[in-house]
mmCIF file of C-alpha atoms in Angstrom:
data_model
loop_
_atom_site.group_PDB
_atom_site.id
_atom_site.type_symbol
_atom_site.label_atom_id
_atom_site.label_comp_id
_atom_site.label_asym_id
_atom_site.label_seq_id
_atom_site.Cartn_x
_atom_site.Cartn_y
_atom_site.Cartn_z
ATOM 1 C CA UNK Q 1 92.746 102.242 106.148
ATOM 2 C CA UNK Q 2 89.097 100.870 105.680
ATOM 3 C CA UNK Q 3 86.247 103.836 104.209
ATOM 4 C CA UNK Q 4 84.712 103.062 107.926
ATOM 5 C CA UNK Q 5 88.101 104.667 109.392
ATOM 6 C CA UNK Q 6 88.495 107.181 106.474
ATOM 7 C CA UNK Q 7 85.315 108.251 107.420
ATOM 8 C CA UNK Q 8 85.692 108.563 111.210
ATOM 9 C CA UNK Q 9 88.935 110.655 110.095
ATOM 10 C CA UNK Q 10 87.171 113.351 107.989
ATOM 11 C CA UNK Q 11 84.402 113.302 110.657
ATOM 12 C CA UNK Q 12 86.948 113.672 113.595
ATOM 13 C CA UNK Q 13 88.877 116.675 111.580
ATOM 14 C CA UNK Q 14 85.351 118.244 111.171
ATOM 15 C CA UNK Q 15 84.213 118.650 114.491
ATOM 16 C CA UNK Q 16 87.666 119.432 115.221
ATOM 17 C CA UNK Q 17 87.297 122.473 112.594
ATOM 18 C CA UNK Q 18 84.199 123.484 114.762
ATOM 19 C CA UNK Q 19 85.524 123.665 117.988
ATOM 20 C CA UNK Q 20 88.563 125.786 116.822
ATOM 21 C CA UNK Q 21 86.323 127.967 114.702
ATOM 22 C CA UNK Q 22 83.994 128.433 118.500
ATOM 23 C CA UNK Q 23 86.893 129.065 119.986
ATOM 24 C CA UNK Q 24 88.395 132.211 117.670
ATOM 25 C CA UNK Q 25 91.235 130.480 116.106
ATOM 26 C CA UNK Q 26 89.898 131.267 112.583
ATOM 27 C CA UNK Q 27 92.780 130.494 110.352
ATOM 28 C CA UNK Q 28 93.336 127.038 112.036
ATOM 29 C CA UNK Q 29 89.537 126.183 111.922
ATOM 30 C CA UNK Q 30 89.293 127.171 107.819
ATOM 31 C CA UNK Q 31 92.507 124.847 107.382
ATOM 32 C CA UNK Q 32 90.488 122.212 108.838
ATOM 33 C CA UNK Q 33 86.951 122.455 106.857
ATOM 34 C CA UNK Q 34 89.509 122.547 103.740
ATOM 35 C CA UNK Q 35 91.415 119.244 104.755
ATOM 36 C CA UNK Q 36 88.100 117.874 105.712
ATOM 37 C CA UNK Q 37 86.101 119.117 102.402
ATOM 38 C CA UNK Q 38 89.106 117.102 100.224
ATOM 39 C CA UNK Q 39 89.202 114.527 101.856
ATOM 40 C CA UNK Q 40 85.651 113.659 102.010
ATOM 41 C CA UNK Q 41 85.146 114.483 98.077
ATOM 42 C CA UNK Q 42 88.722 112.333 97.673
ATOM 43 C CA UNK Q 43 86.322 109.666 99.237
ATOM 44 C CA UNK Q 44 83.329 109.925 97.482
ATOM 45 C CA UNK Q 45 85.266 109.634 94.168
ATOM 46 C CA UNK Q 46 86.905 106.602 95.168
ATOM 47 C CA UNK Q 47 83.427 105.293 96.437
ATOM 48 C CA UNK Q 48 81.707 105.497 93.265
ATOM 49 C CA UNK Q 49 84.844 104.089 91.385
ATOM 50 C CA UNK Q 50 84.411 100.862 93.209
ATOM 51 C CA UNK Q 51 80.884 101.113 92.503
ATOM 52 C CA UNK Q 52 81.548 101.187 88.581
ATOM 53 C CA UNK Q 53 83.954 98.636 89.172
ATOM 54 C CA UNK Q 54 81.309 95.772 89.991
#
């Protein structure tokens, strides 16, 4: 997967987070913000290894 798609994933699971948390599903929406929280500081880290890289 590219960081562009990465990206759109942790975006996608965000939103996705949102609309469960509107709609009362509480334990399913705070599953999602966690995924979505690791997975976008899993992808920061790797960002700014690449960036040390070069």
């Amino acid at each position: 997967m590219t960081d562009l798609q990465k990206d759109i994933l942790t975006g996608a699971i965000f939103l996705t987070g949102i609309v469960g948390f509107i709609s009362g599903e509480f334990i399913l929406s705070s599953t999602l913000f966690a995924s979505a929280a690791i997975a976008s500081s899993l992808n920061v880290s790797r960002k700014s290894t690449k960036a040390e890289q070069f």
